[in-house]
Tab-separated table of C-alpha atoms in Angstrom:
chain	number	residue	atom	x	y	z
A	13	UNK	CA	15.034	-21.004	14.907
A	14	UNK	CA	12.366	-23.022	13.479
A	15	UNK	CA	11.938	-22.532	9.975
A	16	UNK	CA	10.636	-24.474	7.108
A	17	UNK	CA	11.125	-23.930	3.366
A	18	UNK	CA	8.762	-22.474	0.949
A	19	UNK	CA	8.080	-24.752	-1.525
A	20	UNK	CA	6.227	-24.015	-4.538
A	21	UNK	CA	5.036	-21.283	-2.699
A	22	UNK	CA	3.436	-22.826	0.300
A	23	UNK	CA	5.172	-24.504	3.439
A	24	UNK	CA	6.000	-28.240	2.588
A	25	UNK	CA	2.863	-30.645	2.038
A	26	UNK	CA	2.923	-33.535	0.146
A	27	UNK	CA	2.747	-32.071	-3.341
A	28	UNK	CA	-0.067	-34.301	-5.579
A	29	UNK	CA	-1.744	-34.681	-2.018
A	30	UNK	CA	-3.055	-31.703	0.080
A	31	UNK	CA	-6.174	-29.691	-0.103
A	32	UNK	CA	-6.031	-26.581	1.551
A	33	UNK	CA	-8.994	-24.953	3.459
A	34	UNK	CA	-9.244	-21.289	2.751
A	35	UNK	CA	-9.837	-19.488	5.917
A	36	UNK	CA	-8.159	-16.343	6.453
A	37	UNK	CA	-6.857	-15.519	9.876
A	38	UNK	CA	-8.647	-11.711	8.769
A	39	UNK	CA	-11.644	-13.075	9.770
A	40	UNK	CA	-11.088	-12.641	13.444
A	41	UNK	CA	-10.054	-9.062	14.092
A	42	UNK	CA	-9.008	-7.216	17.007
A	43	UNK	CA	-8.604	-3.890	18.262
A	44	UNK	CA	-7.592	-1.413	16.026
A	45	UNK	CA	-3.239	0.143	17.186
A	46	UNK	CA	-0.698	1.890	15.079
A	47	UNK	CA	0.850	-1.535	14.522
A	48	UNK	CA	-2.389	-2.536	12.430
A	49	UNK	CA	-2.008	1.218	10.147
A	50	UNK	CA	-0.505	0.614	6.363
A	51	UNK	CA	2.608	2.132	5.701
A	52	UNK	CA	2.774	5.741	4.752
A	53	UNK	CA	1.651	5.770	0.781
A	54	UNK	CA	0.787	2.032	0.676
A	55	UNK	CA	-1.826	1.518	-1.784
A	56	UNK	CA	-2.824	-2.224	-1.122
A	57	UNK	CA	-2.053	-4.311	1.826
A	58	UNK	CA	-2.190	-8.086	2.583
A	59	UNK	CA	-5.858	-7.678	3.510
A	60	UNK	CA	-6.493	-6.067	0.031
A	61	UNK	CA	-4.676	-8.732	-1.563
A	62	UNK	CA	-6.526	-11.374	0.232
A	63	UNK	CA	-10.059	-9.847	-0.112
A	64	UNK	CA	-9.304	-10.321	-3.879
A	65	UNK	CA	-9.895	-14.288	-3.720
A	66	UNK	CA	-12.599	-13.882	-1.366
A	67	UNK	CA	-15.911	-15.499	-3.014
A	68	UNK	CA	-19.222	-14.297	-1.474
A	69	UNK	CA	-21.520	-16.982	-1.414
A	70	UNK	CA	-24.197	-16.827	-4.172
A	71	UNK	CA	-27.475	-15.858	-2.417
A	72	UNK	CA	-30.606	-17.924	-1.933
A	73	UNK	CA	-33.068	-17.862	-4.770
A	74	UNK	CA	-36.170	-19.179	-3.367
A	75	UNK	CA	-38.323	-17.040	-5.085
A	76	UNK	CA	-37.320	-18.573	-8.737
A	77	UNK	CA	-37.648	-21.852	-7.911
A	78	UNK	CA	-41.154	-21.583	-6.037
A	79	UNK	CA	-42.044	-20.376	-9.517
A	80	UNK	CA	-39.927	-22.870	-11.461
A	81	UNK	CA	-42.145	-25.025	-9.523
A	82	UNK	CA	-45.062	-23.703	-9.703
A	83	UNK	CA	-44.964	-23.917	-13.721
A	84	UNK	CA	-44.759	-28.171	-13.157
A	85	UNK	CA	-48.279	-28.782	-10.896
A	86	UNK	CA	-51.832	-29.258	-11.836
A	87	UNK	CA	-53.527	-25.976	-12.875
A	88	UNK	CA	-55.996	-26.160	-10.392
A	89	UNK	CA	-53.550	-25.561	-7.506
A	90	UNK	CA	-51.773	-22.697	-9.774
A	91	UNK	CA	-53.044	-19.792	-7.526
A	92	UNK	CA	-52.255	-21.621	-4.571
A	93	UNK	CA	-49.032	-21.768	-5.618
A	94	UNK	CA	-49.018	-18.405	-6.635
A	95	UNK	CA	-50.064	-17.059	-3.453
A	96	UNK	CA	-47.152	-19.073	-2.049
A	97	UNK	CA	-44.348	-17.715	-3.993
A	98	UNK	CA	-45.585	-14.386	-2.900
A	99	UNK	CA	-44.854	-14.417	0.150
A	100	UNK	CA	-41.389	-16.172	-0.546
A	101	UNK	CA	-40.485	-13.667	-2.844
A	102	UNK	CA	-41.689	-10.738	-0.451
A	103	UNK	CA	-39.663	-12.255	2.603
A	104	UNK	CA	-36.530	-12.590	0.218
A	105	UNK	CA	-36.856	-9.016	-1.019
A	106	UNK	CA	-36.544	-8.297	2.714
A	107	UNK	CA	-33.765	-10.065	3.546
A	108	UNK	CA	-30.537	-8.055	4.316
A	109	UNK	CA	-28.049	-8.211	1.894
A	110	UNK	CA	-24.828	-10.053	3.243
A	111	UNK	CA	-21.236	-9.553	2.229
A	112	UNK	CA	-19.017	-11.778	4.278
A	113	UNK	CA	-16.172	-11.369	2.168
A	114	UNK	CA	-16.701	-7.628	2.897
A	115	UNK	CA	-17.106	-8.223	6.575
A	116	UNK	CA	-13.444	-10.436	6.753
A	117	UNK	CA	-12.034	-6.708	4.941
A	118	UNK	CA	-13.200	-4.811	7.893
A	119	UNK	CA	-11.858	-7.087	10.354
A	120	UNK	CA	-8.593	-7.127	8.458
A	121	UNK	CA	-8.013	-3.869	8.886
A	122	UNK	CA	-7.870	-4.234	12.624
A	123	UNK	CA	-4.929	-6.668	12.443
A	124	UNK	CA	-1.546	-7.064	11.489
A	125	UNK	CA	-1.864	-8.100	8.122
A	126	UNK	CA	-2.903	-4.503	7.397
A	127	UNK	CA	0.573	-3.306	8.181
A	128	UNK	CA	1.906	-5.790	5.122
A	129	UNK	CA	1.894	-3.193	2.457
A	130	UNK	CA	1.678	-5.587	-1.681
A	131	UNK	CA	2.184	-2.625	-3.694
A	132	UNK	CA	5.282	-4.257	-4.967
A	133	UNK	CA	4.472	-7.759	-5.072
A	134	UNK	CA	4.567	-8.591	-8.864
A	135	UNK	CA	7.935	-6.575	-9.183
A	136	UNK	CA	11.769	-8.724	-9.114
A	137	UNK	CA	13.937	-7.875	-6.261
A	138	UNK	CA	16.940	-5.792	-6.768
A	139	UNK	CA	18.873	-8.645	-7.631
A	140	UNK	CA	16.502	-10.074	-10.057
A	141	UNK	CA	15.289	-12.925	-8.016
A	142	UNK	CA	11.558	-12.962	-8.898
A	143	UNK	CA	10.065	-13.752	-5.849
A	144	UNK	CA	10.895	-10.611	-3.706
A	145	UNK	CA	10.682	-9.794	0.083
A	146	UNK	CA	7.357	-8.761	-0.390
A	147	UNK	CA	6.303	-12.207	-1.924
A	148	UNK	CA	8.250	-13.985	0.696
A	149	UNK	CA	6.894	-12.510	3.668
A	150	UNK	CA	2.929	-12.636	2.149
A	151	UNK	CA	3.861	-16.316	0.999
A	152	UNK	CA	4.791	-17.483	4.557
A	153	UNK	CA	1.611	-15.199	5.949
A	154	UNK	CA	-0.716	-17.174	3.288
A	155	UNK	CA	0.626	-20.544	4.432
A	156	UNK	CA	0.367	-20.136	8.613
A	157	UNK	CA	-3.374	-18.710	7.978
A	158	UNK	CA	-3.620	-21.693	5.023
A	159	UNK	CA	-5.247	-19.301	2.889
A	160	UNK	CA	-4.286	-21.673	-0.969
A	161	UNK	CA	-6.544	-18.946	-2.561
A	162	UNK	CA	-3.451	-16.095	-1.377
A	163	UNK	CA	-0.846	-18.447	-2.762
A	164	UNK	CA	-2.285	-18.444	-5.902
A	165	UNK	CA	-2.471	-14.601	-6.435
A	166	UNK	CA	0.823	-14.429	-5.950
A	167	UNK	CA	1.485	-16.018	-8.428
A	168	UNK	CA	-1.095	-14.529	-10.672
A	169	UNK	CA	0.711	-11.185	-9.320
A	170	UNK	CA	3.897	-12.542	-10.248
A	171	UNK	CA	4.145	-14.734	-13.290
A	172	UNK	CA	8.111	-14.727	-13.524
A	173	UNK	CA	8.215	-16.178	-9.700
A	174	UNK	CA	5.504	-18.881	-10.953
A	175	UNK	CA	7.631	-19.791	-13.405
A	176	UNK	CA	10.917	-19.851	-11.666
A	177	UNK	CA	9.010	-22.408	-9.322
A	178	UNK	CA	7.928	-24.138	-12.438
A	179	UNK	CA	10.916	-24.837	-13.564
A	180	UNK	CA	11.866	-27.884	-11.753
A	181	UNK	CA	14.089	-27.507	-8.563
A	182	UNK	CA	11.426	-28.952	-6.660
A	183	UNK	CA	11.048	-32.140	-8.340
A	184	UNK	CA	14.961	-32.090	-8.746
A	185	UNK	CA	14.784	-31.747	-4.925
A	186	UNK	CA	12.254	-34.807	-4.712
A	187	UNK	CA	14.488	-37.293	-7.127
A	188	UNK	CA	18.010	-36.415	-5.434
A	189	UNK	CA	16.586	-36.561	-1.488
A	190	UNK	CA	14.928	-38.931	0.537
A	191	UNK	CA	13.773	-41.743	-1.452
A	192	UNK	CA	13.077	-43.982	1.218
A	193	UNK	CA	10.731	-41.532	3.269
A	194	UNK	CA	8.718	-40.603	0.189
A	195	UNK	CA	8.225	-44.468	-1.046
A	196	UNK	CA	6.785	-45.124	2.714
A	197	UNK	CA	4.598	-42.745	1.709
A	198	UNK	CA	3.448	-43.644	-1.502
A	199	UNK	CA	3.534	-47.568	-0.177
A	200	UNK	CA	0.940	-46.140	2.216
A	201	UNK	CA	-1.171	-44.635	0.155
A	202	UNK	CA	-1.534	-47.388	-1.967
A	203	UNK	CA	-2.715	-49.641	0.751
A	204	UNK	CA	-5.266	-47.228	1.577
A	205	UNK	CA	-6.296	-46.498	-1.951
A	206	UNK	CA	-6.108	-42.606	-1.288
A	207	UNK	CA	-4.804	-39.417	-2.786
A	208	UNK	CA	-5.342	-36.872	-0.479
A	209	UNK	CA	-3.908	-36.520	3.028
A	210	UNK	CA	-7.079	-36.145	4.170
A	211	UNK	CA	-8.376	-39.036	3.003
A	212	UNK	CA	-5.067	-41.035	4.560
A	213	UNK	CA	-5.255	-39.883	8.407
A	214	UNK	CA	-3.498	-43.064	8.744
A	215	UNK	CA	-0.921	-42.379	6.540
A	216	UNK	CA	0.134	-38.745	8.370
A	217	UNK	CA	3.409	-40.751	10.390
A	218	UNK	CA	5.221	-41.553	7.344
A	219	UNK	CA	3.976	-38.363	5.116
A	220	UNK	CA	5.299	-36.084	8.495
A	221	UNK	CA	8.634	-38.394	8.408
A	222	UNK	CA	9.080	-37.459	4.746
A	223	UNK	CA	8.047	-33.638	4.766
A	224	UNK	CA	10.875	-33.274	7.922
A	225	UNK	CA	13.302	-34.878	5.846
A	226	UNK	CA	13.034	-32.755	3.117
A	227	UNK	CA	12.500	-29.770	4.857
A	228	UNK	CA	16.172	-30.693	6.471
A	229	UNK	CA	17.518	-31.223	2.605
A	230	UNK	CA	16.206	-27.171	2.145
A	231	UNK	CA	18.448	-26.023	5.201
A	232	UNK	CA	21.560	-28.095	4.798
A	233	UNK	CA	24.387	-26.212	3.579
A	234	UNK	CA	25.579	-29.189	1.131
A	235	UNK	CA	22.945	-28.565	-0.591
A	236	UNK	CA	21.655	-32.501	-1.428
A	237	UNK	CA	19.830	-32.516	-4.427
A	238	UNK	CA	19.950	-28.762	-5.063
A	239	UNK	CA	16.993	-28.255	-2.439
A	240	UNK	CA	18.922	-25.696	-0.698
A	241	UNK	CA	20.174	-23.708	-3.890
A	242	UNK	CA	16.974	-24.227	-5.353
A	243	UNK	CA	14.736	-22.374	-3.534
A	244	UNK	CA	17.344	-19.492	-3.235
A	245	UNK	CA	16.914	-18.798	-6.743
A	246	UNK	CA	13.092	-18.307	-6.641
A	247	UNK	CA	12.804	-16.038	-3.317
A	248	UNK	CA	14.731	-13.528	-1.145
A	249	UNK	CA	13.351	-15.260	1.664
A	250	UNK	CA	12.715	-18.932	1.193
A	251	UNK	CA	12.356	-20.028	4.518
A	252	UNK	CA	9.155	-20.084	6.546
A	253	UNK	CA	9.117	-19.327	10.389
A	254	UNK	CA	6.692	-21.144	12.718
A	255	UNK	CA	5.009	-17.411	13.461
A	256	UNK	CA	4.170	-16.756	9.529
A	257	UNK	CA	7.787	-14.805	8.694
A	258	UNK	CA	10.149	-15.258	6.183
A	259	UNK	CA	13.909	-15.355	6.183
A	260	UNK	CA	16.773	-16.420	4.310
């Protein structure tokens, strides 16, 4: 099985490093099937959840800034100007109002991610691990569709598995395993004079050497560096299938 681990919520990057695009898989939909339908007395799903860190756009405003501009010319082209921002304003005022964000919701519906009911998603699982299945399985969703903005509801959602993230098996992880990989990376970095993984294309070899070796650190049973117990003690589920699941 391929898995990788959740770290920090999201499937391995390099941590100080990686900007994630927002776009949500919901934005494609498909025909509507049973499979797509919310469980019986689900209040929320994953396309709820997701529509709640959707941003519209803020709308064009060509009408107040013909008129901001109109206040800076010579008087004598002032009704000109006027005349001008009319029909701006009228052609605006005609315009059709659009709700993307909106428009992803509908399409959501129509796919599996509206069969992920969140109703519980803020709440410990039975055994008091914070992050339950629920966060598990919408973490793993968030990170195949790269959604960052999901991630960090979650966490909003869920303070107490936030925190249990916080509170340092990560970096523990980082100092006790592969050392070597990760100062290839940072050597590479520094001769590119870069931060972000985007910026360092040429640095993706050694930053993909280092995020496999760590990802084999959260699998192996001894456990180097506590990357394996680690991220047991945060989720139910803290490991990442290639297809967007979660398992333990």
């Amino acid at each position: 099985m391929n898995t990788t681990t959740r770290l920090s919520g999201l499937t391995l990057t390099l941590p100080l490093a990686l900007a994630l695009c927002g776009a949500m898989a919901c934005s494609s939909g498909s025909s509507s099937s049973d499979q797509d339908a919310p469980p019986a007395g689900c209040q929320r799903t994953l396309c709820d959840f997701e529509h709640d860190s959707c941003q519209n756009p803020a709308p064009a405003d060509d009408c107040s800034s013909c008129w901001d501009e109109c206040d800076t010319i010579s008087p004598d082209l002032a009704a000109e100007c006027a005349s001008t921002c009319d029909g701006i304003c009228q052609s605006e005022a005609n315009q059709p109002v659009l709700d993307p964000c909106g428009d992803e919701l509908t399409a959501c519906r129509n796919t599996p991610d509206n069969a992920i009911c969140v109703d519980d998603i803020g709440q410990p699982a039975p055994d008091g691990t914070p992050c339950n299945d629920t966060a598990s399985r919408v973490s793993c969703q968030c990170a195949a569709e790269s959604n960052d903005a999901c991630e960090t509801a979650i966490y909003a959602a869920n303070p107490a598995c936030q925190q249990c993230d916080d509170d340092g098996w990560f970096s523990a992880c980082m100092s006790g395993t592969c050392l070597n990989e990760y100062a290839d990376v940072q050597s590479c970095f520094s001769h590119y004079a870069c931060t972000t993984i985007d910026e360092c294309v040429q640095c993706a070899t050694p930053v993909k050497t280092w995020e496999d070796c760590i990802n084999a650190a959260t699998i192996d049973p001894s456990d180097p560096g506590g990357c394996n117990s680690g991220s047991h003690t945060c989720w139910t589920q803290p490991y990442c299938n290639a297809d967007g699941t979660s398992s333990s």
